Amino acid sequence: MGNIKIIETGDGSSSLYNEALNETYHSSHGALTESRYVFIKSGFEAIMEGKTEVNILEVGMGTGLNAILMVEQALKYPEVKINYVTLEPFPLSEELIDGLNYNQLLDEHLTPYFEALHQAAWDEEVEILPNFKLHKQKTTLEHFTPTLSFDVIFFDAFAPNKQPEVWIVDNLKKTFELTASNGLFVTYCAKGQLRRDLVSVGYEVERYPGPPGKREMLRGWKK
Ligand SMILES: C[S@@+](CC[C@H](N)C(=O)[O-])C[C@H]1O[C@@H](n2cnc3c(N)ncnc32)[C@H](O)[C@@H]1O
């Protein structure tokens, strides 16, 4: 994936900048703020009510920020079992992970879990907490062979103009098939073409207020 550097975003949290793609891993307005708002609040919290088990698919594990924020949720809701499957064809080096400042910004009881997420073996299910199972898969969405359907899909690929091949209709069809009934596809992206493509594969799509610095984002429901 070329040369990758650590950067600081608008809320003081770290992100990464990929020079070859000229693209950051998170919003420059705030990585932590964006992840909490787009994926946790508008994704997980929107579907978790009344559930005792939630299956989550993340497309693009990257720094593990969404994953550690979901561990935080698992600690908050010990009665809810979370199965977290995350795809990443280009795992980051230990040096980059160690240079991120999430452990300084998040509650200190999360630090050992951030390490556990990154040290967990690839391509096998690992128990991080009694109610949080992690299955990191070193693969692309295109090559992923699912064994579950998912209550929420965190679609956190690089932007469509940087990695158009990840946002193709065939991939969106695949995510639709993998979405459980009444499940949710959530992304930071608000592009009109994506909205039309999500509708074309079967989602009921809503424009949703975006995180700071972005007017809108998209959510797709499988009704
Ligand atoms: C925007 S970043 C992810 C940010 C991440 N969720 C985080 O919190 O750091 C996009 C990620 O998608 C990964 N990726 C690239 N191509 C992919 C593909 N075809 N399928 C799944 N992930 C892909 C990249 O390597 C990168 O780590």
CSV table of C-alpha atoms and ligand atoms in Angstrom, one decimal:
chain,number,residue,atom,x,y,z
A,1,MET,CA,0.0,0.0,0.0
A,2,GLY,CA,3.0,2.3,-0.3
A,3,ASN,CA,4.4,4.7,2.2
A,4,ILE,CA,2.2,5.4,5.2
A,5,LYS,CA,2.6,8.2,7.8
A,6,ILE,CA,1.0,9.0,11.1
A,7,ILE,CA,-0.9,12.3,11.1
A,8,GLU,CA,-3.0,14.2,13.7
A,9,THR,CA,-6.6,15.0,12.9
A,10,GLY,CA,-8.9,17.9,14.0
A,11,ASP,CA,-9.9,16.3,17.3
A,12,GLY,CA,-6.3,15.5,18.3
A,13,SER,CA,-6.6,11.8,17.5
A,14,SER,CA,-4.2,10.1,15.1
A,15,SER,CA,-4.9,8.8,11.7
A,16,LEU,CA,-2.7,7.6,8.8
A,17,TYR,CA,-1.9,9.1,5.5
A,18,ASN,CA,-1.2,6.8,2.5
A,19,GLU,CA,1.1,8.7,0.1
A,20,ALA,CA,0.5,6.5,-2.9
A,21,LEU,CA,-3.3,7.0,-2.7
A,22,ASN,CA,-3.0,10.5,-1.3
A,23,GLU,CA,-5.7,9.5,1.1
A,24,THR,CA,-6.2,9.4,4.9
A,25,TYR,CA,-7.6,6.5,6.9
A,26,HIS,CA,-10.2,8.8,8.6
A,27,SER,CA,-11.7,12.3,8.3
A,28,SER,CA,-9.1,15.0,8.8
A,29,HIS,CA,-11.7,16.7,11.0
A,30,GLY,CA,-11.3,14.0,13.6
A,31,ALA,CA,-10.7,10.3,13.4
A,32,LEU,CA,-12.1,9.4,16.8
A,33,THR,CA,-15.1,11.7,16.4
A,34,GLU,CA,-15.9,10.2,13.0
A,35,SER,CA,-15.6,6.6,14.1
A,36,ARG,CA,-17.7,7.1,17.1
A,37,TYR,CA,-20.4,9.0,15.2
A,38,VAL,CA,-20.6,7.1,11.9
A,39,PHE,CA,-20.0,3.5,13.0
A,40,ILE,CA,-20.9,3.3,16.7
A,41,LYS,CA,-23.7,5.8,17.1
A,42,SER,CA,-25.3,5.7,13.6
A,43,GLY,CA,-24.4,2.0,13.0
A,44,PHE,CA,-24.2,-0.3,16.1
A,45,GLU,CA,-26.4,1.8,18.4
A,46,ALA,CA,-29.1,2.0,15.7
A,47,ILE,CA,-29.6,-1.8,15.5
A,48,MET,CA,-28.6,-3.1,18.9
A,49,GLU,CA,-31.8,-2.4,20.9
A,50,GLY,CA,-33.4,-5.6,22.1
A,51,LYS,CA,-30.6,-7.9,20.7
A,52,THR,CA,-28.6,-10.3,22.7
A,53,GLU,CA,-26.2,-11.1,19.9
A,54,VAL,CA,-24.9,-8.8,17.2
A,55,ASN,CA,-22.9,-9.8,14.1
A,56,ILE,CA,-20.7,-7.0,12.7
A,57,LEU,CA,-18.7,-7.0,9.4
A,58,GLU,CA,-16.1,-4.3,9.0
A,59,VAL,CA,-14.7,-3.6,5.5
A,60,GLY,CA,-11.2,-2.3,6.2
A,61,MET,CA,-9.8,-2.8,9.7
A,62,GLY,CA,-7.0,-0.3,9.2
A,63,THR,CA,-5.9,1.1,12.6
A,64,GLY,CA,-8.4,-1.0,14.5
A,65,LEU,CA,-10.2,2.2,15.8
A,66,ASN,CA,-13.7,1.0,15.0
A,67,ALA,CA,-12.8,-2.4,16.5
A,68,ILE,CA,-11.6,-0.9,19.9
A,69,LEU,CA,-14.7,1.3,20.0
A,70,MET,CA,-16.8,-1.8,19.7
A,71,VAL,CA,-14.8,-3.5,22.5
A,72,GLU,CA,-15.8,-0.4,24.5
A,73,GLN,CA,-19.4,-1.2,23.7
A,74,ALA,CA,-19.0,-4.9,24.6
A,75,LEU,CA,-17.8,-3.8,28.0
A,76,LYS,CA,-20.7,-1.4,28.3
A,77,TYR,CA,-23.3,-4.1,27.4
A,78,PRO,CA,-22.0,-7.4,28.8
A,79,GLU,CA,-25.3,-9.1,28.1
A,80,VAL,CA,-24.8,-8.5,24.3
A,81,LYS,CA,-22.6,-11.0,22.5
A,82,ILE,CA,-20.7,-9.3,19.7
A,83,ASN,CA,-19.1,-11.3,16.8
A,84,TYR,CA,-16.8,-8.8,15.0
A,85,VAL,CA,-15.5,-9.9,11.6
A,86,THR,CA,-13.1,-7.5,10.0
A,87,LEU,CA,-11.4,-7.6,6.6
A,88,GLU,CA,-8.0,-6.2,5.9
A,89,PRO,CA,-5.8,-7.2,2.9
A,90,PHE,CA,-2.9,-4.9,3.9
A,91,PRO,CA,-2.3,-5.2,7.7
A,92,LEU,CA,-0.4,-2.3,9.2
A,93,SER,CA,3.1,-2.6,10.7
A,94,GLU,CA,3.5,-2.8,14.5
A,95,GLU,CA,5.5,0.4,14.3
A,96,LEU,CA,2.6,2.3,12.8
A,97,ILE,CA,0.1,0.8,15.3
A,98,ASP,CA,2.4,1.7,18.2
A,99,GLY,CA,2.6,5.3,17.0
A,100,LEU,CA,-1.2,5.9,17.1
A,101,ASN,CA,-2.5,7.8,20.2
A,102,TYR,CA,-5.8,6.0,20.8
A,103,ASN,CA,-4.6,4.5,24.0
A,104,GLN,CA,-3.9,8.0,25.4
A,105,LEU,CA,-7.3,9.3,24.4
A,106,LEU,CA,-9.5,6.3,25.3
A,107,ASP,CA,-10.1,5.1,28.8
A,108,GLU,CA,-7.0,3.3,30.1
A,109,HIS,CA,-8.9,0.0,30.7
A,110,LEU,CA,-9.1,-0.3,26.9
A,111,THR,CA,-5.3,-0.4,26.4
A,112,PRO,CA,-4.8,-4.1,26.8
A,113,TYR,CA,-7.7,-4.8,24.4
A,114,PHE,CA,-6.2,-2.5,21.7
A,115,GLU,CA,-3.0,-4.6,21.9
A,116,ALA,CA,-5.1,-7.9,21.9
A,117,LEU,CA,-6.9,-6.8,18.8
A,118,HIS,CA,-3.7,-6.2,16.9
A,119,GLN,CA,-1.9,-9.3,18.3
A,120,ALA,CA,-4.8,-11.6,17.5
A,121,ALA,CA,-4.1,-14.2,14.8
A,122,TRP,CA,-5.4,-13.6,11.3
A,123,ASP,CA,-8.0,-15.9,9.8
A,124,GLU,CA,-9.2,-17.5,13.0
A,125,GLU,CA,-11.8,-16.5,15.6
A,126,VAL,CA,-10.3,-15.2,18.8
A,127,GLU,CA,-12.1,-14.4,22.1
A,128,ILE,CA,-11.1,-10.9,23.2
A,129,LEU,CA,-13.8,-10.8,25.9
A,130,PRO,CA,-16.4,-13.4,26.9
A,131,ASN,CA,-18.9,-11.4,24.9
A,132,PHE,CA,-16.6,-10.2,22.1
A,133,LYS,CA,-15.3,-12.5,19.4
A,134,LEU,CA,-12.9,-11.2,16.8
A,135,HIS,CA,-12.3,-12.7,13.4
A,136,LYS,CA,-9.7,-10.8,11.4
A,137,GLN,CA,-9.4,-11.9,7.9
A,138,LYS,CA,-6.5,-11.0,5.7
A,139,THR,CA,-8.5,-10.6,2.6
A,140,THR,CA,-10.5,-8.3,0.4
A,141,LEU,CA,-14.3,-8.0,0.4
A,142,GLU,CA,-14.2,-9.5,-3.1
A,143,HIS,CA,-12.5,-12.7,-1.9
A,144,PHE,CA,-14.2,-12.9,1.5
A,145,THR,CA,-16.2,-16.1,2.1
A,146,PRO,CA,-18.7,-15.4,4.8
A,147,THR,CA,-20.2,-17.9,7.2
A,148,LEU,CA,-22.6,-15.5,8.9
A,149,SER,CA,-25.1,-12.8,8.0
A,150,PHE,CA,-24.5,-9.4,9.6
A,151,ASP,CA,-26.7,-7.1,11.6
A,152,VAL,CA,-24.5,-4.2,10.7
A,153,ILE,CA,-21.9,-3.6,8.0
A,154,PHE,CA,-19.3,-0.9,8.7
A,155,PHE,CA,-18.2,0.0,5.1
A,156,ASP,CA,-15.0,1.9,5.8
A,157,ALA,CA,-13.0,1.5,2.6
A,158,PHE,CA,-10.9,4.3,1.2
A,159,ALA,CA,-13.0,6.9,-0.7
A,160,PRO,CA,-14.7,5.8,-4.0
A,161,ASN,CA,-12.4,8.2,-6.1
A,162,LYS,CA,-9.3,6.6,-4.5
A,163,GLN,CA,-10.3,2.9,-4.6
A,164,PRO,CA,-13.3,2.7,-7.0
A,165,GLU,CA,-12.8,-1.1,-7.2
A,166,VAL,CA,-14.0,-1.6,-3.6
A,167,TRP,CA,-17.3,0.3,-4.2
A,168,ILE,CA,-18.4,-1.6,-7.4
A,169,VAL,CA,-22.0,-2.8,-7.6
A,170,ASP,CA,-20.9,-6.5,-7.3
A,171,ASN,CA,-19.4,-5.7,-3.9
A,172,LEU,CA,-22.5,-3.9,-2.8
A,173,LYS,CA,-24.6,-6.8,-4.0
A,174,LYS,CA,-22.4,-9.0,-1.9
A,175,THR,CA,-22.9,-6.8,1.2
A,176,PHE,CA,-26.6,-6.8,0.6
A,177,GLU,CA,-26.7,-10.6,0.5
A,178,LEU,CA,-24.7,-10.7,3.7
A,179,THR,CA,-26.9,-8.2,5.5
A,180,ALA,CA,-29.4,-9.8,7.9
A,181,SER,CA,-33.1,-8.9,7.7
A,182,ASN,CA,-33.6,-5.4,9.2
A,183,GLY,CA,-29.8,-5.1,9.2
A,184,LEU,CA,-27.9,-1.9,8.3
A,185,PHE,CA,-25.1,-0.9,5.9
A,186,VAL,CA,-23.4,2.2,7.2
A,187,THR,CA,-20.7,4.4,5.6
A,188,TYR,CA,-19.2,7.8,6.0
A,189,CYS,CA,-19.6,8.3,2.2
A,190,ALA,CA,-22.5,10.4,0.9
A,191,LYS,CA,-21.9,10.2,-2.9
A,192,GLY,CA,-25.0,10.3,-5.1
A,193,GLN,CA,-23.6,7.4,-7.2
A,194,LEU,CA,-23.3,5.3,-4.1
A,195,ARG,CA,-26.8,6.1,-3.0
A,196,ARG,CA,-28.2,5.0,-6.4
A,197,ASP,CA,-26.1,1.8,-6.4
A,198,LEU,CA,-27.2,0.9,-2.8
A,199,VAL,CA,-30.8,1.4,-3.9
A,200,SER,CA,-30.2,-0.7,-7.1
A,201,VAL,CA,-28.9,-3.7,-5.0
A,202,GLY,CA,-32.0,-3.6,-2.7
A,203,TYR,CA,-31.2,-1.3,0.3
A,204,GLU,CA,-33.7,1.3,1.6
A,205,VAL,CA,-31.3,4.2,1.7
A,206,GLU,CA,-31.4,7.2,3.9
A,207,ARG,CA,-29.2,10.3,3.8
A,208,TYR,CA,-28.2,10.8,7.4
A,209,PRO,CA,-26.5,13.9,9.0
A,210,GLY,CA,-22.8,13.5,8.8
A,211,PRO,CA,-20.1,13.8,11.4
A,212,PRO,CA,-18.3,17.2,11.9
A,213,GLY,CA,-17.1,18.5,8.6
A,214,LYS,CA,-19.4,16.4,6.5
A,215,ARG,CA,-23.0,17.4,5.8
A,216,GLU,CA,-24.3,13.9,5.1
A,217,MET,CA,-23.5,10.2,5.2
A,218,LEU,CA,-25.4,7.2,4.0
A,219,ARG,CA,-27.2,4.3,5.7
A,220,GLY,CA,-28.9,1.4,3.9
A,221,TRP,CA,-31.5,-0.8,5.6
A,222,LYS,CA,-32.4,-4.3,4.4
A,223,LYS,CA,-36.1,-4.4,5.0
B,1,LIG,C1,-10.4,4.1,5.4
B,1,LIG,S1,-9.3,2.8,5.8
B,1,LIG,C2,-10.0,1.9,7.1
B,1,LIG,C3,-10.1,2.6,8.4
B,1,LIG,C4,-10.3,1.7,9.6
B,1,LIG,N1,-11.6,1.2,9.7
B,1,LIG,C5,-9.7,2.3,10.8
B,1,LIG,O1,-10.5,2.6,11.7
B,1,LIG,O2,-8.5,2.6,10.8
B,1,LIG,C6,-9.6,1.6,4.5
B,1,LIG,C7,-9.0,0.2,4.7
B,1,LIG,O3,-9.5,-0.7,3.7
B,1,LIG,C8,-8.5,-1.6,3.4
B,1,LIG,N2,-8.8,-2.2,2.1
B,1,LIG,C9,-8.2,-1.9,0.9
B,1,LIG,N3,-8.8,-2.6,-0.1
B,1,LIG,C10,-9.7,-3.4,0.5
B,1,LIG,C11,-10.6,-4.4,0.0
B,1,LIG,N4,-10.7,-4.7,-1.3
B,1,LIG,N5,-11.4,-5.0,0.9
B,1,LIG,C12,-11.4,-4.7,2.2
B,1,LIG,N6,-10.5,-3.7,2.7
B,1,LIG,C13,-9.7,-3.1,1.9
B,1,LIG,C14,-7.2,-0.7,3.4
B,1,LIG,O4,-6.0,-1.4,3.4
B,1,LIG,C15,-7.5,0.2,4.6
B,1,LIG,O5,-6.9,-0.3,5.8
